[in-house]
Coordinates of C-alpha atoms in Angstrom, one line a residue:
X1351 CA 22.3 -11.4 3.6
X1352 CA 24.0 -13.1 0.6
X1353 CA 27.1 -11.6 -0.9
X1354 CA 29.3 -13.6 -3.2
X1355 CA 32.6 -12.7 -4.8
X1356 CA 33.3 -15.2 -7.6
X1357 CA 36.8 -13.8 -8.1
X1358 CA 37.8 -14.6 -4.5
X1359 CA 38.1 -18.4 -4.0
X1360 CA 38.6 -17.9 -0.2
X1361 CA 35.2 -16.3 0.1
X1362 CA 33.5 -18.8 -2.2
X1363 CA 34.9 -21.6 -0.1
X1364 CA 33.4 -20.2 3.1
X1365 CA 30.1 -19.0 1.5
X1366 CA 27.0 -20.8 2.8
X1367 CA 23.3 -20.4 2.4
X1368 CA 20.8 -19.6 -0.4
X1369 CA 20.4 -15.9 -0.1
X1370 CA 17.4 -16.5 2.2
X1371 CA 18.2 -13.4 4.3
X1372 CA 17.9 -11.1 1.3
X1373 CA 14.8 -12.8 0.0
X1374 CA 13.1 -12.4 3.4
X1375 CA 14.2 -8.8 3.6
X1376 CA 12.8 -8.2 0.2
X1377 CA 9.4 -9.8 1.1
X1378 CA 9.2 -7.6 4.3
X1379 CA 10.0 -4.4 2.4
X1380 CA 7.4 -5.2 -0.2
X1381 CA 4.8 -6.0 2.5
X1382 CA 5.3 -2.6 4.2
X1383 CA 4.8 -0.7 0.9
X1384 CA 8.1 -0.4 -0.9
X1385 CA 8.4 -1.8 -4.5
X1386 CA 11.8 -3.3 -4.1
X1387 CA 15.3 -3.2 -2.5
X1388 CA 18.0 -1.5 -4.7
X1389 CA 21.6 -2.5 -4.5
X1390 CA 24.7 -0.4 -5.3
X1391 CA 28.0 -2.3 -5.2
X1392 CA 31.6 -1.3 -5.8
X1393 CA 34.3 -3.9 -5.9
X1394 CA 36.6 -3.6 -2.8
X1395 CA 34.6 -0.7 -1.5
X1396 CA 31.2 -2.1 -0.3
X1397 CA 27.5 -2.5 -1.0
X1398 CA 24.5 -0.3 -0.2
X1399 CA 21.0 -1.9 0.1
X1400 CA 18.2 0.7 0.2
X1401 CA 14.5 1.1 0.0
X1402 CA 11.9 3.9 0.2
X1403 CA 8.5 4.0 2.0
X1404 CA 5.7 6.5 1.5
X1405 CA 4.2 7.9 4.7
X1406 CA 1.5 10.3 5.5
X1407 CA 2.9 13.1 7.7
X1408 CA 0.5 14.6 10.3
X1409 CA 2.6 17.5 11.7
X1410 CA 1.1 20.8 10.8
X1411 CA 4.5 22.5 10.6
X1412 CA 5.7 20.1 7.8
X1413 CA 4.5 19.1 4.4
X1414 CA 2.2 16.1 4.5
X1415 CA 4.3 13.9 2.2
X1416 CA 7.7 12.5 3.3
X1417 CA 10.0 9.8 2.0
X1418 CA 11.8 7.8 4.6
X1419 CA 14.9 6.1 3.2
X1420 CA 16.9 3.5 5.1
X1421 CA 20.4 2.8 3.9
X1422 CA 22.4 -0.3 5.0
X1423 CA 26.1 -0.2 4.1
X1424 CA 28.2 -3.2 4.6
X1425 CA 32.0 -3.3 4.2
X1426 CA 32.8 -6.1 1.7
X1427 CA 36.0 -7.3 3.3
X1428 CA 36.6 -11.0 3.9
X1429 CA 37.2 -11.8 7.5
X1430 CA 36.7 -14.8 9.8
X1431 CA 34.3 -12.8 12.1
X1432 CA 31.8 -10.3 10.9
X1433 CA 32.4 -6.9 12.5
X1434 CA 29.1 -5.1 13.3
X1435 CA 31.0 -1.8 13.7
X1436 CA 31.5 -1.8 9.9
X1437 CA 27.7 -1.8 9.3
X1438 CA 26.4 1.7 8.8
X1439 CA 22.7 2.3 9.3
X1440 CA 21.2 5.7 8.6
X1441 CA 17.7 7.1 8.1
X1442 CA 16.9 10.1 5.9
X1443 CA 13.7 12.0 5.8
X1444 CA 13.0 14.4 3.0
X1445 CA 10.0 16.0 1.3
X1446 CA 8.2 13.9 -1.2
X1447 CA 8.0 16.9 -3.5
X1448 CA 10.1 20.1 -3.2
X1449 CA 7.2 22.3 -4.3
X1450 CA 4.5 20.5 -2.4
X1451 CA 1.5 22.7 -1.6
X1452 CA 0.0 22.7 1.9
X1453 CA -3.4 22.3 0.3
X1454 CA -2.6 19.0 -1.4
X1455 CA -3.8 15.9 0.4
X1456 CA -1.3 13.0 0.0
X1457 CA -3.1 10.4 2.1
X1458 CA -4.0 7.2 0.3
X1459 CA -6.8 5.4 2.1
X1460 CA -8.9 2.6 0.6
X1461 CA -11.9 1.0 2.2
X1462 CA -12.2 -2.7 1.2
X1463 CA -15.7 -4.1 1.6
X1464 CA -16.1 -7.9 1.4
X1465 CA -17.7 -10.7 3.5
X1466 CA -15.0 -13.2 2.6
X1467 CA -11.9 -13.2 4.9
X1468 CA -9.6 -14.5 2.1
X1469 CA -10.7 -11.8 -0.3
X1470 CA -10.1 -9.1 2.3
X1471 CA -6.7 -10.5 3.2
X1472 CA -5.6 -10.7 -0.4
X1473 CA -6.8 -7.2 -1.4
X1474 CA -5.5 -5.7 1.8
X1475 CA -2.0 -7.1 1.1
X1476 CA -2.0 -6.0 -2.5
X1477 CA -3.0 -2.4 -1.6
X1478 CA -0.6 -2.1 1.3
X1479 CA 2.2 -3.2 -1.0
X1480 CA 1.3 -0.3 -3.2
X1481 CA 1.5 2.2 -0.4
X1482 CA -2.2 2.5 0.5
X1483 CA -3.6 2.6 4.0
X1484 CA -6.4 0.0 4.4
X1485 CA -9.8 0.1 6.2
X1486 CA -11.9 -3.1 6.1
X1487 CA -15.7 -3.8 6.3
X1488 CA -17.6 -7.0 6.0
X1489 CA -20.9 -5.7 4.5
X1490 CA -22.5 -2.6 3.2
X1491 CA -23.9 -1.5 6.5
X1492 CA -20.5 -1.8 8.2
X1493 CA -19.0 0.1 5.3
X1494 CA -21.3 3.1 5.9
X1495 CA -20.5 3.0 9.6
X1496 CA -16.8 3.0 8.9
X1497 CA -17.1 5.9 6.5
X1498 CA -19.1 8.0 9.0
X1499 CA -16.6 7.1 11.8
X1500 CA -13.6 8.1 9.7
X1501 CA -15.3 11.4 8.7
X1502 CA -15.8 12.2 12.4
X1503 CA -12.7 10.7 14.0
X1504 CA -10.2 9.8 11.3
X1505 CA -6.8 11.5 11.3
X1506 CA -6.5 14.3 8.8
X1507 CA -3.2 15.3 7.3
X1508 CA -4.6 18.8 6.8
X1509 CA -8.0 19.9 8.2
X1510 CA -10.1 21.3 5.4
X1511 CA -8.0 19.8 2.7
X1512 CA -7.6 16.1 3.5
X1513 CA -9.6 13.8 1.2
X1514 CA -9.8 11.0 3.8
X1515 CA -11.0 7.8 2.2
X1516 CA -10.3 8.2 -1.5
X1517 CA -11.5 4.8 -2.7
X1518 CA -14.0 2.1 -1.8
X1519 CA -13.5 -1.4 -3.3
X1520 CA -17.1 -2.7 -3.0
X1521 CA -18.2 -6.3 -3.2
X1522 CA -21.7 -6.9 -4.4
X1523 CA -23.1 -10.1 -2.9
X1524 CA -22.9 -9.5 0.9
X1525 CA -25.3 -10.2 3.9
X1526 CA -27.2 -7.5 5.8
X1527 CA -26.7 -4.8 3.0
X1528 CA -25.3 -5.6 -0.4
X1529 CA -22.9 -3.5 -2.4
X1530 CA -25.5 -2.0 -4.7
X1531 CA -27.6 -0.8 -1.8
X1532 CA -24.6 0.5 0.1
X1533 CA -23.4 2.4 -3.0
X1534 CA -26.8 4.1 -3.5
X1535 CA -26.9 5.1 0.1
X1536 CA -23.4 6.5 0.0
X1537 CA -24.1 8.5 -3.1
X1538 CA -27.1 10.1 -1.4
X1539 CA -24.9 11.0 1.6
X1540 CA -22.4 12.6 -0.7
X1541 CA -25.1 14.6 -2.5
X1542 CA -26.3 16.0 0.8
X1543 CA -22.7 16.6 1.9
X1544 CA -23.1 14.4 4.9
X1545 CA -19.8 12.7 3.8
X1546 CA -16.9 13.8 1.6
X1547 CA -16.8 12.8 -2.0
X1548 CA -15.2 9.4 -2.6
X1549 CA -14.9 7.0 -5.5
X1550 CA -16.7 3.6 -5.3
X1551 CA -15.5 0.8 -7.5
X1552 CA -17.3 -2.5 -7.8
X1553 CA -15.2 -5.6 -7.0
X1554 CA -17.2 -8.8 -7.5
X1555 CA -17.3 -12.2 -9.1
X1556 CA -20.6 -11.2 -10.7
X1557 CA -19.4 -10.3 -14.2
X1558 CA -22.3 -10.3 -16.6
X1559 CA -23.1 -7.1 -18.5
X1560 CA -26.3 -6.7 -16.4
X1561 CA -24.3 -7.0 -13.2
X1562 CA -21.8 -4.3 -14.3
X1563 CA -24.5 -2.0 -15.6
X1564 CA -26.4 -2.3 -12.3
X1565 CA -23.3 -1.3 -10.4
X1566 CA -22.5 1.7 -12.6
X1567 CA -26.1 2.8 -12.4
X1568 CA -26.0 2.7 -8.6
X1569 CA -23.0 5.1 -8.7
X1570 CA -19.9 3.0 -9.0
X1571 CA -17.2 4.7 -11.0
X1572 CA -15.7 1.5 -12.3
X1573 CA -16.2 -2.3 -11.9
X1574 CA -13.5 -5.0 -11.6
X1575 CA -14.1 -8.7 -11.5
X1576 CA -12.6 -11.4 -9.2
X1577 CA -10.0 -12.8 -9.1
X1578 CA -8.5 -9.3 -9.2
X1579 CA -5.6 -9.1 -11.5
X1580 CA -2.6 -7.0 -10.4
X1581 CA -2.6 -5.0 -13.7
X1582 CA -6.3 -4.1 -13.2
X1583 CA -5.8 -3.2 -9.6
X1584 CA -2.8 -1.0 -10.5
X1585 CA -5.0 0.8 -13.1
X1586 CA -7.8 1.5 -10.6
X1587 CA -5.5 2.7 -7.8
X1588 CA -3.6 5.0 -10.2
X1589 CA -6.9 6.3 -11.6
X1590 CA -8.3 7.3 -8.3
X1591 CA -5.0 8.2 -6.5

């Protein structure tokens, strides 16, 4: 943690470090899905560092969406020894929406399909930072298997209402079964109601008009090219949320 009081020469004299603790904390909070850490500070009173994380709640007796907020309050007095008793840590759980309907699914699950480990890692990290739960597959065949497995065994926030996997980010050029073949197969399964409706978005380095047209013809709702820009990913995740 890094707290500096420029008006107090005593504190400035004993201050050490480059705010690494706060930077690391911010990175961890971002990785687990929160956008940032907010700070409220009052001179001679103290500082509050807080963050919020979206979770899917699976208890039938409670609404499916909850916000868990952690507050860390530190007394801003200057002392030779830091007193842990002056640190207050409390956790608050509250409904995401006060008028949430029990028939609304608030789960956000994306299936990322790519045969490249680096691409999978990068997209998974980006999606998790934005509050999405991630499932991964290395080719079209494994993608279909993961979809079927989740339909049968995946946790449902509300039986009969949960949308399960909302979005599939589908690479095109993959071994065993490519993204176009997998998309066509999944579309047929949706038509026969073998699986729930879900949105498939192409995510490939193939970026010619012909490549994009082929993906859309197969049943992809949208098509983004690699490397995936944050702004475009945000647009897609918001569209199919």
